mmCIF file of C-alpha atoms and ligand atoms in Angstrom:
data_model
loop_
_atom_site.group_PDB
_atom_site.id
_atom_site.type_symbol
_atom_site.label_atom_id
_atom_site.label_comp_id
_atom_site.label_asym_id
_atom_site.label_seq_id
_atom_site.Cartn_x
_atom_site.Cartn_y
_atom_site.Cartn_z
ATOM 1 C CA MET A 297 -0.002 -0.063 0.118
ATOM 2 C CA GLN A 298 0.895 3.617 -0.595
ATOM 3 C CA ILE A 299 2.143 5.998 2.108
ATOM 4 C CA ASN A 300 2.823 9.580 2.171
ATOM 5 C CA ALA A 301 6.553 9.676 2.624
ATOM 6 C CA ALA A 302 6.683 13.557 2.416
ATOM 7 C CA ARG A 303 3.999 13.955 5.226
ATOM 8 C CA VAL A 304 5.669 11.645 7.746
ATOM 9 C CA ASN A 305 9.064 13.328 7.251
ATOM 10 C CA GLU A 306 7.495 16.808 7.475
ATOM 11 C CA ARG A 307 5.778 16.031 10.702
ATOM 12 C CA LEU A 308 9.114 14.495 12.045
ATOM 13 C CA ALA A 309 10.863 17.715 11.206
ATOM 14 C CA TYR A 310 7.859 19.975 12.852
ATOM 15 C CA LEU A 311 8.269 18.016 16.038
ATOM 16 C CA THR A 312 11.993 18.982 16.353
ATOM 17 C CA ARG A 313 10.895 22.479 17.578
ATOM 18 C CA PHE A 314 9.757 21.214 20.843
ATOM 19 C CA GLY A 315 12.621 21.059 23.396
ATOM 20 C CA THR A 316 15.403 21.901 20.960
ATOM 21 C CA THR A 317 18.717 22.334 22.710
ATOM 22 C CA PRO A 318 21.478 24.787 21.557
ATOM 23 C CA ASP A 319 23.449 22.114 19.672
ATOM 24 C CA GLY A 320 20.507 21.016 17.700
ATOM 25 C CA GLY A 321 19.394 18.086 19.918
ATOM 26 C CA VAL A 322 16.263 17.757 21.899
ATOM 27 C CA THR A 323 15.623 17.546 25.732
ATOM 28 C CA ARG A 324 11.938 16.647 26.189
ATOM 29 C CA TYR A 325 11.045 14.989 29.585
ATOM 30 C CA ALA A 326 7.835 13.540 30.508
ATOM 31 C CA PHE A 327 5.131 16.022 31.590
ATOM 32 C CA THR A 328 7.092 19.098 30.572
ATOM 33 C CA PRO A 329 5.973 21.995 28.360
ATOM 34 C CA ALA A 330 7.857 20.769 25.426
ATOM 35 C CA GLU A 331 6.757 17.147 25.723
ATOM 36 C CA GLN A 332 3.147 18.323 26.267
ATOM 37 C CA ALA A 333 3.323 20.496 23.115
ATOM 38 C CA ALA A 334 4.634 17.643 20.959
ATOM 39 C CA THR A 335 1.848 15.325 22.300
ATOM 40 C CA ASN A 336 -0.828 17.994 21.683
ATOM 41 C CA THR A 337 0.453 18.282 18.289
ATOM 42 C CA VAL A 338 0.359 14.591 17.562
ATOM 43 C CA ALA A 339 -3.054 14.555 19.113
ATOM 44 C CA GLY A 340 -4.093 17.162 16.610
ATOM 45 C CA TRP A 341 -2.783 15.378 13.588
ATOM 46 C CA MET A 342 -4.559 12.160 14.792
ATOM 47 C CA ALA A 343 -7.807 14.080 14.756
ATOM 48 C CA GLU A 344 -7.085 15.555 11.550
ATOM 49 C CA ALA A 345 -6.674 11.986 10.143
ATOM 50 C CA GLY A 346 -10.132 11.055 11.453
ATOM 51 C CA LEU A 347 -8.904 8.830 14.318
ATOM 52 C CA GLU A 348 -10.871 8.520 17.554
ATOM 53 C CA VAL A 349 -8.449 10.390 19.898
ATOM 54 C CA ARG A 350 -8.210 9.454 23.605
ATOM 55 C CA ARG A 351 -5.941 9.696 26.697
ATOM 56 C CA ASP A 352 -5.861 7.218 29.382
ATOM 57 C CA ALA A 353 -5.708 7.821 33.199
ATOM 58 C CA VAL A 354 -1.925 8.798 33.122
ATOM 59 C CA GLY A 355 -1.674 10.607 29.657
ATOM 60 C CA ASN A 356 -0.706 7.918 27.261
ATOM 61 C CA LEU A 357 -2.032 9.152 23.954
ATOM 62 C CA PHE A 358 -4.155 6.906 21.623
ATOM 63 C CA GLY A 359 -5.614 7.459 18.043
ATOM 64 C CA ARG A 360 -7.854 4.566 16.896
ATOM 65 C CA LEU A 361 -8.856 3.378 13.428
ATOM 66 C CA PRO A 362 -12.017 1.205 13.852
ATOM 67 C CA GLY A 363 -12.178 -2.031 12.400
ATOM 68 C CA ARG A 364 -15.258 -4.113 11.030
ATOM 69 C CA ARG A 365 -15.021 -5.923 14.375
ATOM 70 C CA PRO A 366 -14.751 -3.985 17.886
ATOM 71 C CA GLY A 367 -11.454 -5.753 18.910
ATOM 72 C CA PRO A 368 -8.976 -6.953 19.679
ATOM 73 C CA ALA A 369 -6.977 -4.199 18.364
ATOM 74 C CA VAL A 370 -3.529 -3.951 16.763
ATOM 75 C CA LEU A 371 -1.419 -1.619 18.791
ATOM 76 C CA THR A 372 1.364 0.407 17.115
ATOM 77 C CA GLY A 373 3.522 3.341 18.312
ATOM 78 C CA SER A 374 6.433 4.732 20.451
ATOM 79 C CA HIS A 375 7.165 7.610 22.508
ATOM 80 C CA LEU A 376 7.824 11.458 22.400
ATOM 81 C CA ASP A 377 10.042 12.091 25.332
ATOM 82 C CA SER A 378 13.807 12.026 24.984
ATOM 83 C CA VAL A 379 16.994 11.472 26.961
ATOM 84 C CA PRO A 380 18.708 14.865 27.930
ATOM 85 C CA ASN A 381 20.363 16.480 24.822
ATOM 86 C CA GLY A 382 19.317 13.547 22.752
ATOM 87 C CA GLY A 383 18.035 13.167 18.962
ATOM 88 C CA HIS A 384 15.010 13.697 16.954
ATOM 89 C CA TYR A 385 14.249 10.374 15.801
ATOM 90 C CA ASP A 386 14.355 7.965 18.841
ATOM 91 C CA GLY A 387 10.437 7.792 19.753
ATOM 92 C CA PRO A 388 8.997 10.105 17.418
ATOM 93 C CA ALA A 389 9.789 8.043 14.384
ATOM 94 C CA GLY A 390 7.698 5.371 15.744
ATOM 95 C CA VAL A 391 4.787 7.497 16.553
ATOM 96 C CA LEU A 392 4.747 9.283 13.360
ATOM 97 C CA ALA A 393 5.417 6.188 11.069
ATOM 98 C CA ALA A 394 2.329 4.416 12.767
ATOM 99 C CA LEU A 395 0.207 7.576 12.371
ATOM 100 C CA GLU A 396 1.136 7.860 8.741
ATOM 101 C CA ALA A 397 0.438 3.983 8.185
ATOM 102 C CA VAL A 398 -2.945 4.356 9.681
ATOM 103 C CA GLN A 399 -3.946 7.632 8.190
ATOM 104 C CA SER A 400 -2.838 6.350 4.626
ATOM 105 C CA MET A 401 -5.152 3.294 5.248
ATOM 106 C CA LYS A 402 -7.961 5.537 6.022
ATOM 107 C CA GLU A 403 -7.456 7.890 3.014
ATOM 108 C CA GLN A 404 -7.516 4.748 0.560
ATOM 109 C CA GLY A 405 -10.789 3.569 2.110
ATOM 110 C CA ILE A 406 -9.086 0.325 3.695
ATOM 111 C CA VAL A 407 -11.232 -0.744 6.482
ATOM 112 C CA PRO A 408 -9.267 -3.546 8.620
ATOM 113 C CA GLU A 409 -11.036 -6.348 10.134
ATOM 114 C CA TYR A 410 -9.617 -5.337 13.560
ATOM 115 C CA PRO A 411 -9.151 -1.810 14.809
ATOM 116 C CA ILE A 412 -5.556 -0.260 14.758
ATOM 117 C CA GLU A 413 -4.497 1.949 17.390
ATOM 118 C CA VAL A 414 -1.603 4.477 17.429
ATOM 119 C CA GLY A 415 -0.184 4.875 20.851
ATOM 120 C CA SER A 416 2.129 7.563 22.231
ATOM 121 C CA PHE A 417 3.529 6.437 25.592
ATOM 122 C CA ILE A 418 4.830 8.605 28.301
ATOM 123 C CA GLY A 419 8.125 8.596 29.999
ATOM 124 C CA GLU A 420 9.657 5.716 27.876
ATOM 125 C CA GLU A 421 13.382 7.067 28.453
ATOM 126 C CA GLY A 422 13.145 7.313 32.391
ATOM 127 C CA SER A 423 15.095 10.590 31.889
ATOM 128 C CA ARG A 424 12.831 12.683 34.553
ATOM 129 C CA PHE A 425 11.749 10.014 36.634
ATOM 130 C CA PRO A 426 13.949 7.140 37.557
ATOM 131 C CA HIS A 427 11.505 4.459 36.133
ATOM 132 C CA GLY A 428 11.815 3.768 32.220
ATOM 133 C CA LEU A 429 9.024 2.549 30.137
ATOM 134 C CA LEU A 430 6.486 4.572 32.475
ATOM 135 C CA GLY A 431 3.475 4.673 30.045
ATOM 136 C CA THR A 432 3.558 0.976 29.165
ATOM 137 C CA SER A 433 3.973 -0.006 32.785
ATOM 138 C CA PHE A 434 0.688 1.781 33.646
ATOM 139 C CA LEU A 435 -0.708 0.286 30.292
ATOM 140 C CA THR A 436 0.281 -3.323 31.315
ATOM 141 C CA GLY A 437 -0.599 -3.093 35.067
ATOM 142 C CA THR A 438 3.039 -3.507 36.181
ATOM 143 C CA PHE A 439 3.783 -0.080 37.605
ATOM 144 C CA PRO A 440 3.819 -0.398 41.366
ATOM 145 C CA CYS A 441 1.075 2.197 42.077
ATOM 146 C CA ASP A 442 1.914 2.421 45.776
ATOM 147 C CA GLU A 443 5.213 4.096 44.654
ATOM 148 C CA ILE A 444 3.463 6.854 42.713
ATOM 149 C CA ASP A 445 3.874 9.251 45.695
ATOM 150 C CA HIS A 446 7.545 8.317 46.159
ATOM 151 C CA ILE A 447 9.199 8.021 42.851
ATOM 152 C CA ALA A 448 10.416 11.799 42.107
ATOM 153 C CA ASP A 449 12.581 13.658 39.623
ATOM 154 C CA ARG A 450 15.615 15.612 40.665
ATOM 155 C CA ASP A 451 13.601 18.517 41.970
ATOM 156 C CA GLY A 452 11.490 16.126 44.377
ATOM 157 C CA VAL A 453 8.412 16.335 41.949
ATOM 158 C CA THR A 454 6.767 12.883 42.415
ATOM 159 C CA ILE A 455 4.900 11.091 39.495
ATOM 160 C CA ALA A 456 1.787 11.903 41.405
ATOM 161 C CA ALA A 457 2.361 15.527 41.537
ATOM 162 C CA ALA A 458 3.168 15.555 37.778
ATOM 163 C CA LEU A 459 -0.102 13.827 37.019
ATOM 164 C CA ARG A 460 -2.097 16.062 39.124
ATOM 165 C CA ALA A 461 -0.280 19.204 37.719
ATOM 166 C CA HIS A 462 -1.607 17.946 34.266
ATOM 167 C CA GLY A 463 -5.223 17.219 35.248
ATOM 168 C CA TYR A 464 -4.825 13.495 35.968
ATOM 169 C CA ASP A 465 -6.013 12.008 39.215
ATOM 170 C CA PRO A 466 -3.082 9.832 40.498
ATOM 171 C CA ALA A 467 -5.657 7.804 42.634
ATOM 172 C CA ARG A 468 -7.103 6.570 39.230
ATOM 173 C CA ALA A 469 -3.591 5.783 37.685
ATOM 174 C CA ALA A 470 -4.220 2.122 37.810
ATOM 175 C CA GLU A 471 -7.370 2.457 35.512
ATOM 176 C CA ALA A 472 -4.542 2.926 32.671
ATOM 177 C CA ALA A 473 -4.076 -0.733 32.810
ATOM 178 C CA VAL A 474 -5.939 -2.620 29.886
ATOM 179 C CA ALA A 475 -8.137 -5.766 30.254
ATOM 180 C CA PRO A 476 -6.614 -8.950 29.130
ATOM 181 C CA GLY A 477 -7.381 -9.540 25.338
ATOM 182 C CA THR A 478 -7.642 -5.824 24.465
ATOM 183 C CA TYR A 479 -4.789 -6.003 21.796
ATOM 184 C CA LYS A 480 -3.946 -8.688 19.577
ATOM 185 C CA ALA A 481 -0.476 -7.525 18.618
ATOM 186 C CA TYR A 482 1.990 -4.753 19.083
ATOM 187 C CA VAL A 483 4.223 -3.439 16.505
ATOM 188 C CA GLU A 484 6.811 -0.586 17.052
ATOM 189 C CA LEU A 485 9.092 1.065 14.532
ATOM 190 C CA HIS A 486 12.378 2.452 16.072
ATOM 191 C CA ILE A 487 15.526 3.812 14.932
ATOM 192 C CA GLU A 488 18.280 0.931 15.363
ATOM 193 C CA GLN A 489 20.762 2.835 17.563
ATOM 194 C CA SER A 490 23.345 0.805 16.267
ATOM 195 C CA GLY A 491 25.366 0.143 12.754
ATOM 196 C CA MET A 492 24.122 -3.261 11.573
ATOM 197 C CA LEU A 493 21.696 -2.013 8.983
ATOM 198 C CA GLU A 494 24.182 0.654 7.677
ATOM 199 C CA ALA A 495 26.839 -2.161 7.462
ATOM 200 C CA ARG A 496 24.459 -4.102 5.237
ATOM 201 C CA GLY A 497 23.127 -1.137 3.309
ATOM 202 C CA LEU A 498 19.615 -1.761 4.460
ATOM 203 C CA PRO A 499 17.162 1.007 5.059
ATOM 204 C CA ALA A 500 15.134 -1.159 7.603
ATOM 205 C CA GLY A 501 15.247 -4.561 9.246
ATOM 206 C CA ILE A 502 13.032 -6.932 11.393
ATOM 207 C CA VAL A 503 13.846 -7.258 14.979
ATOM 208 C CA SER A 504 14.158 -10.811 16.393
ATOM 209 C CA GLY A 505 14.022 -10.009 20.027
ATOM 210 C CA ILE A 506 14.929 -7.510 22.895
ATOM 211 C CA ALA A 507 17.915 -8.328 24.913
ATOM 212 C CA GLY A 508 17.396 -8.910 28.550
ATOM 213 C CA MET A 509 19.700 -6.644 30.959
ATOM 214 C CA ARG A 510 21.514 -7.699 34.069
ATOM 215 C CA GLN A 511 23.117 -4.887 35.983
ATOM 216 C CA ALA A 512 25.450 -5.199 38.940
ATOM 217 C CA ARG A 513 27.885 -3.181 41.023
ATOM 218 C CA GLY A 514 31.379 -4.315 42.162
ATOM 219 C CA VAL A 515 33.670 -2.873 44.829
ATOM 220 C CA ILE A 516 37.267 -4.176 45.453
ATOM 221 C CA ARG A 517 38.764 -2.987 48.650
ATOM 222 C CA GLY A 518 42.545 -2.566 49.441
ATOM 223 C CA ARG A 519 44.634 -0.236 51.333
ATOM 224 C CA ALA A 520 45.216 3.529 50.700
ATOM 225 C CA GLU A 521 48.970 4.449 50.956
ATOM 226 C CA HIS A 522 51.428 6.849 49.852
ATOM 227 C CA ALA A 523 51.931 6.398 45.893
ATOM 228 C CA GLY A 524 55.718 7.181 46.227
ATOM 229 C CA ALA A 525 56.545 5.577 49.505
ATOM 230 C CA CYS A 526 54.880 2.130 49.348
ATOM 231 C CA PRO A 527 57.162 -0.271 47.278
ATOM 232 C CA MET A 528 55.134 -2.309 44.586
ATOM 233 C CA ASP A 529 55.579 -5.709 46.361
ATOM 234 C CA LEU A 530 53.900 -4.287 49.608
ATOM 235 C CA ARG A 531 50.841 -2.908 48.135
ATOM 236 C CA ARG A 532 47.179 -4.011 48.496
ATOM 237 C CA ASP A 533 46.062 -1.763 45.317
ATOM 238 C CA PRO A 534 42.587 -2.689 44.211
ATOM 239 C CA MET A 535 43.118 -0.634 40.779
ATOM 240 C CA PRO A 536 45.080 -3.492 38.893
ATOM 241 C CA ALA A 537 42.462 -5.965 39.998
ATOM 242 C CA VAL A 538 39.806 -3.761 38.384
ATOM 243 C CA ALA A 539 41.787 -3.757 35.267
ATOM 244 C CA GLU A 540 42.014 -7.480 35.218
ATOM 245 C CA VAL A 541 38.156 -7.660 35.928
ATOM 246 C CA ILE A 542 37.469 -5.207 32.978
ATOM 247 C CA LEU A 543 39.454 -7.186 30.450
ATOM 248 C CA GLU A 544 37.735 -10.263 31.567
ATOM 249 C CA VAL A 545 34.399 -8.630 31.058
ATOM 250 C CA GLU A 546 35.377 -8.068 27.337
ATOM 251 C CA ARG A 547 36.729 -11.351 26.877
ATOM 252 C CA ALA A 548 33.656 -13.273 28.375
ATOM 253 C CA ALA A 549 31.080 -11.407 26.129
ATOM 254 C CA ARG A 550 33.267 -11.899 23.077
ATOM 255 C CA GLU A 551 33.822 -15.567 23.690
ATOM 256 C CA LEU A 552 30.141 -16.300 24.521
ATOM 257 C CA SER A 553 28.269 -15.146 21.468
ATOM 258 C CA PRO A 554 27.890 -12.332 19.117
ATOM 259 C CA ALA A 555 24.710 -11.393 20.708
ATOM 260 C CA THR A 556 26.277 -10.903 24.273
ATOM 261 C CA ARG A 557 27.231 -7.503 25.275
ATOM 262 C CA ALA A 558 28.957 -6.572 28.377
ATOM 263 C CA THR A 559 30.125 -3.146 29.508
ATOM 264 C CA VAL A 560 31.900 -1.370 32.357
ATOM 265 C CA GLY A 561 30.535 2.045 31.967
ATOM 266 C CA PHE A 562 31.440 3.532 35.483
ATOM 267 C CA VAL A 563 34.706 3.277 37.526
ATOM 268 C CA GLN A 564 35.319 5.304 40.690
ATOM 269 C CA ALA A 565 38.274 5.374 42.816
ATOM 270 C CA SER A 566 38.532 6.598 46.275
ATOM 271 C CA PRO A 567 40.041 8.623 47.636
ATOM 272 C CA GLY A 568 40.760 9.198 43.908
ATOM 273 C CA ALA A 569 44.243 11.330 43.968
ATOM 274 C CA ALA A 570 46.983 10.875 41.639
ATOM 275 C CA ASN A 571 49.460 10.414 44.722
ATOM 276 C CA VAL A 572 47.329 7.872 46.712
ATOM 277 C CA ILE A 573 46.914 4.225 45.941
ATOM 278 C CA PRO A 574 43.165 3.794 46.121
ATOM 279 C CA ALA A 575 41.524 2.413 49.185
ATOM 280 C CA ALA A 576 38.756 1.159 46.977
ATOM 281 C CA VAL A 577 37.440 0.935 43.498
ATOM 282 C CA GLU A 578 33.827 0.847 42.432
ATOM 283 C CA LEU A 579 32.612 -0.389 39.205
ATOM 284 C CA SER A 580 29.380 -1.015 37.226
ATOM 285 C CA PHE A 581 28.482 -4.014 35.074
ATOM 286 C CA ASP A 582 25.844 -4.168 32.263
ATOM 287 C CA ILE A 583 25.337 -7.438 30.605
ATOM 288 C CA ARG A 584 22.851 -8.132 28.017
ATOM 289 C CA ASP A 585 21.832 -10.929 25.631
ATOM 290 C CA LEU A 586 18.630 -12.255 23.876
ATOM 291 C CA ASP A 587 19.097 -15.469 25.625
ATOM 292 C CA GLY A 588 18.562 -15.153 29.445
ATOM 293 C CA ASP A 589 20.492 -18.183 30.394
ATOM 294 C CA ARG A 590 23.619 -17.117 28.367
ATOM 295 C CA ARG A 591 23.554 -13.652 29.856
ATOM 296 C CA ASP A 592 23.418 -15.117 33.308
ATOM 297 C CA ALA A 593 26.136 -17.428 32.562
ATOM 298 C CA CYS A 594 28.350 -14.407 31.475
ATOM 299 C CA VAL A 595 27.417 -12.596 34.842
ATOM 300 C CA GLU A 596 28.459 -15.834 36.751
ATOM 301 C CA ARG A 597 31.786 -16.020 35.005
ATOM 302 C CA ILE A 598 32.357 -12.419 35.570
ATOM 303 C CA ARG A 599 31.528 -12.918 39.218
ATOM 304 C CA THR A 600 33.730 -15.855 39.538
ATOM 305 C CA PHE A 601 36.736 -14.117 38.038
ATOM 306 C CA PHE A 602 35.930 -11.130 40.240
ATOM 307 C CA ASP A 603 36.145 -13.102 43.547
ATOM 308 C CA GLU A 604 39.382 -15.015 42.129
ATOM 309 C CA VAL A 605 41.311 -11.913 41.222
ATOM 310 C CA SER A 606 40.298 -10.125 44.708
ATOM 311 C CA ARG A 607 41.384 -13.255 46.554
ATOM 312 C CA ARG A 608 44.438 -13.772 44.557
ATOM 313 C CA ARG A 609 45.723 -10.056 45.172
ATOM 314 C CA GLY A 610 44.771 -9.990 48.959
ATOM 315 C CA LEU A 611 41.895 -7.749 48.394
ATOM 316 C CA THR A 612 38.190 -8.004 49.321
ATOM 317 C CA GLY A 613 35.604 -7.758 46.796
ATOM 318 C CA GLU A 614 31.703 -7.259 46.758
ATOM 319 C CA PHE A 615 29.625 -8.160 43.943
ATOM 320 C CA GLU A 616 25.948 -7.299 43.980
ATOM 321 C CA VAL A 617 23.396 -7.769 41.160
ATOM 322 C CA GLN A 618 21.052 -4.757 41.192
ATOM 323 C CA HIS A 619 18.797 -4.848 38.325
ATOM 324 C CA THR A 620 17.543 -7.685 35.889
ATOM 325 C CA SER A 621 15.267 -7.329 32.927
ATOM 326 C CA ILE A 622 13.689 -10.492 31.115
ATOM 327 C CA PRO A 623 14.924 -10.860 27.387
ATOM 328 C CA ILE A 624 12.018 -10.958 24.895
ATOM 329 C CA ARG A 625 11.560 -13.104 21.820
ATOM 330 C CA CYS A 626 9.652 -11.138 19.094
ATOM 331 C CA ASP A 627 6.565 -13.127 18.205
ATOM 332 C CA ALA A 628 7.239 -15.714 15.353
ATOM 333 C CA HIS A 629 3.949 -15.029 13.613
ATOM 334 C CA ILE A 630 4.680 -11.225 13.495
ATOM 335 C CA VAL A 631 8.221 -11.916 12.316
ATOM 336 C CA GLN A 632 6.738 -13.990 9.562
ATOM 337 C CA THR A 633 4.414 -11.386 8.782
ATOM 338 C CA MET A 634 6.981 -8.868 8.507
ATOM 339 C CA HIS A 635 8.863 -11.088 6.184
ATOM 340 C CA GLU A 636 5.927 -10.970 3.832
ATOM 341 C CA ALA A 637 5.447 -7.465 4.304
ATOM 342 C CA ALA A 638 9.119 -6.859 3.241
ATOM 343 C CA ALA A 639 8.627 -9.076 0.167
ATOM 344 C CA ALA A 640 5.586 -6.798 -0.889
ATOM 345 C CA ILE A 641 7.622 -3.774 -0.926
ATOM 346 C CA ASN A 642 10.923 -5.440 -2.424
ATOM 347 C CA LEU A 643 12.940 -4.867 0.859
ATOM 348 C CA GLU A 644 15.377 -7.599 1.748
ATOM 349 C CA PRO A 645 14.405 -9.263 5.007
ATOM 350 C CA PHE A 646 16.918 -9.028 7.515
ATOM 351 C CA GLU A 647 16.762 -9.841 11.124
ATOM 352 C CA LEU A 648 18.712 -8.180 13.854
ATOM 353 C CA PRO A 649 18.591 -8.189 17.672
ATOM 354 C CA SER A 650 17.660 -5.292 19.927
ATOM 355 C CA GLY A 651 20.304 -4.333 22.462
ATOM 356 C CA ALA A 652 18.386 -1.642 23.993
ATOM 357 C CA VAL A 653 15.094 -2.066 25.976
ATOM 358 C CA HIS A 654 11.863 -0.665 24.415
ATOM 359 C CA ASP A 655 8.314 -0.366 25.330
ATOM 360 C CA GLY A 656 7.681 -3.721 23.631
ATOM 361 C CA ALA A 657 9.601 -5.574 26.381
ATOM 362 C CA ASN A 658 6.731 -4.247 28.643
ATOM 363 C CA VAL A 659 3.897 -4.874 26.163
ATOM 364 C CA SER A 660 4.920 -8.480 25.596
ATOM 365 C CA LEU A 661 3.312 -9.162 28.978
ATOM 366 C CA ILE A 662 -0.090 -8.592 27.334
ATOM 367 C CA CYS A 663 0.053 -9.518 23.662
ATOM 368 C CA PRO A 664 2.651 -10.801 21.099
ATOM 369 C CA VAL A 665 5.176 -8.167 20.122
ATOM 370 C CA GLY A 666 7.108 -7.298 17.082
ATOM 371 C CA MET A 667 9.539 -4.501 16.070
ATOM 372 C CA ILE A 668 11.002 -2.619 13.050
ATOM 373 C CA PHE A 669 14.282 -1.022 12.878
ATOM 374 C CA VAL A 670 15.229 1.772 10.634
ATOM 375 C CA ARG A 671 18.972 2.457 9.815
ATOM 376 C CA SER A 672 20.866 5.132 12.369
ATOM 377 C CA ARG A 673 23.465 6.973 10.480
ATOM 378 C CA ASP A 674 26.811 6.049 11.926
ATOM 379 C CA GLY A 675 24.921 3.998 14.333
ATOM 380 C CA LEU A 676 24.458 7.029 16.660
ATOM 381 C CA SER A 677 21.608 7.696 18.940
ATOM 382 C CA HIS A 678 20.900 9.580 22.143
ATOM 383 C CA CYS A 679 22.680 12.460 20.913
ATOM 384 C CA PRO A 680 22.242 15.549 18.608
ATOM 385 C CA GLN A 681 23.919 13.673 15.665
ATOM 386 C CA GLU A 682 21.031 11.122 15.775
ATOM 387 C CA TYR A 683 19.789 10.668 12.100
ATOM 388 C CA THR A 684 17.670 8.712 9.902
ATOM 389 C CA SER A 685 17.311 9.797 6.194
ATOM 390 C CA PRO A 686 13.818 10.628 4.971
ATOM 391 C CA GLU A 687 14.218 7.729 2.343
ATOM 392 C CA ASP A 688 14.825 5.163 5.143
ATOM 393 C CA ILE A 689 11.869 6.509 7.245
ATOM 394 C CA ALA A 690 9.833 6.076 4.233
ATOM 395 C CA ALA A 691 10.976 2.537 3.781
ATOM 396 C CA GLY A 692 10.307 1.710 7.474
ATOM 397 C CA THR A 693 6.878 3.185 7.479
ATOM 398 C CA SER A 694 6.005 1.258 4.221
ATOM 399 C CA LEU A 695 7.090 -1.976 6.151
ATOM 400 C CA LEU A 696 5.039 -0.954 9.126
ATOM 401 C CA ALA A 697 1.922 -0.091 7.080
ATOM 402 C CA GLU A 698 2.273 -3.610 5.336
ATOM 403 C CA THR A 699 2.614 -5.430 8.476
ATOM 404 C CA LEU A 700 -0.189 -3.844 10.363
ATOM 405 C CA LEU A 701 -2.592 -4.333 7.194
ATOM 406 C CA ARG A 702 -1.810 -7.953 7.479
ATOM 407 C CA LEU A 703 -1.989 -8.266 11.396
ATOM 408 C CA ALA A 704 -5.259 -6.506 11.414
ATOM 409 C CA LYS A 705 -6.957 -8.597 8.597
HETATM 410 ZN ZN1 LIG B 156 13.350 4.979 21.995
#
């Protein structure tokens, strides 16, 4: 089916005005004037397209194209919030591609068997409140509602206060959870945020799954001493131990599989002075894989090495797992449907994993999920340089439209 490539790209360009930063990026947090203006603009476009527009109890926005049957609906969409000084494509590309697909159907007189809903979910990035995938946590009924008065932004504004300030009753936030069977599928288009599509010269690809993450914190303790006075063989210096651990983190992920990712993104020595052997060094671990067992095996290998190196060097180590998210396999039927949709538009079907977490990880708790990635220039995202060409947006939107058409049949 035909989509209006100019329109989806014009809308994408139009949204860049809401929350623009001095170096051309965007800062658009949940329930801020910039995010509300972007959301209201999209709501206006949904109404213009003739969709039934509504917001749920926490401000998730929906535009519905009715089907011949009342339900269950096919849900598609993404988010309009951003990270600090992020890019203009992460999130908005998925909301606007979904709107374009559905608007084009309506203009061409296509009435799907099942309704199709375009969703824009609040607070996906977790940049303002320390709770990512906020909107879909409410939607899927997994948000801990007794925490609504406690989870606050850096200024101490709680989620409850932010809701109240925007006309929502936090006491009714749980009503955003949808009944089982409301949706028959969820499909999200998103920028790739990596360079696999670019390396293969492809505008868009089919996501095979969303990696599960396990984050841990480690501390290795030794003895602070004078960097000049203490001889090398009398030291209990945690820093070389940390260096060994970091190399093992890289080795473990490389040896396990191409889908395993392991990162040490934070290292802090204390007291942290050039002329003092550190008393302790703290470091972070972020391990991800599409295969949860393989991911956990990677974490255990790192933990074993961490303990061994601490012991061998006469140091004490603490290793603590802090956060785990489950890996999601994209639904086999939706993936197959995407292969058919790709064939219909002469796009080479290429499957790739998502290393980043997306709303689909939450939505998979209530219905089958699929994702489409569009090419990110230089693989960059979460920065002002984030870019996807108008041609790639158009190709991804076509793939989404063909997929939705088939899923809503
Ligand atoms: Zn995103």
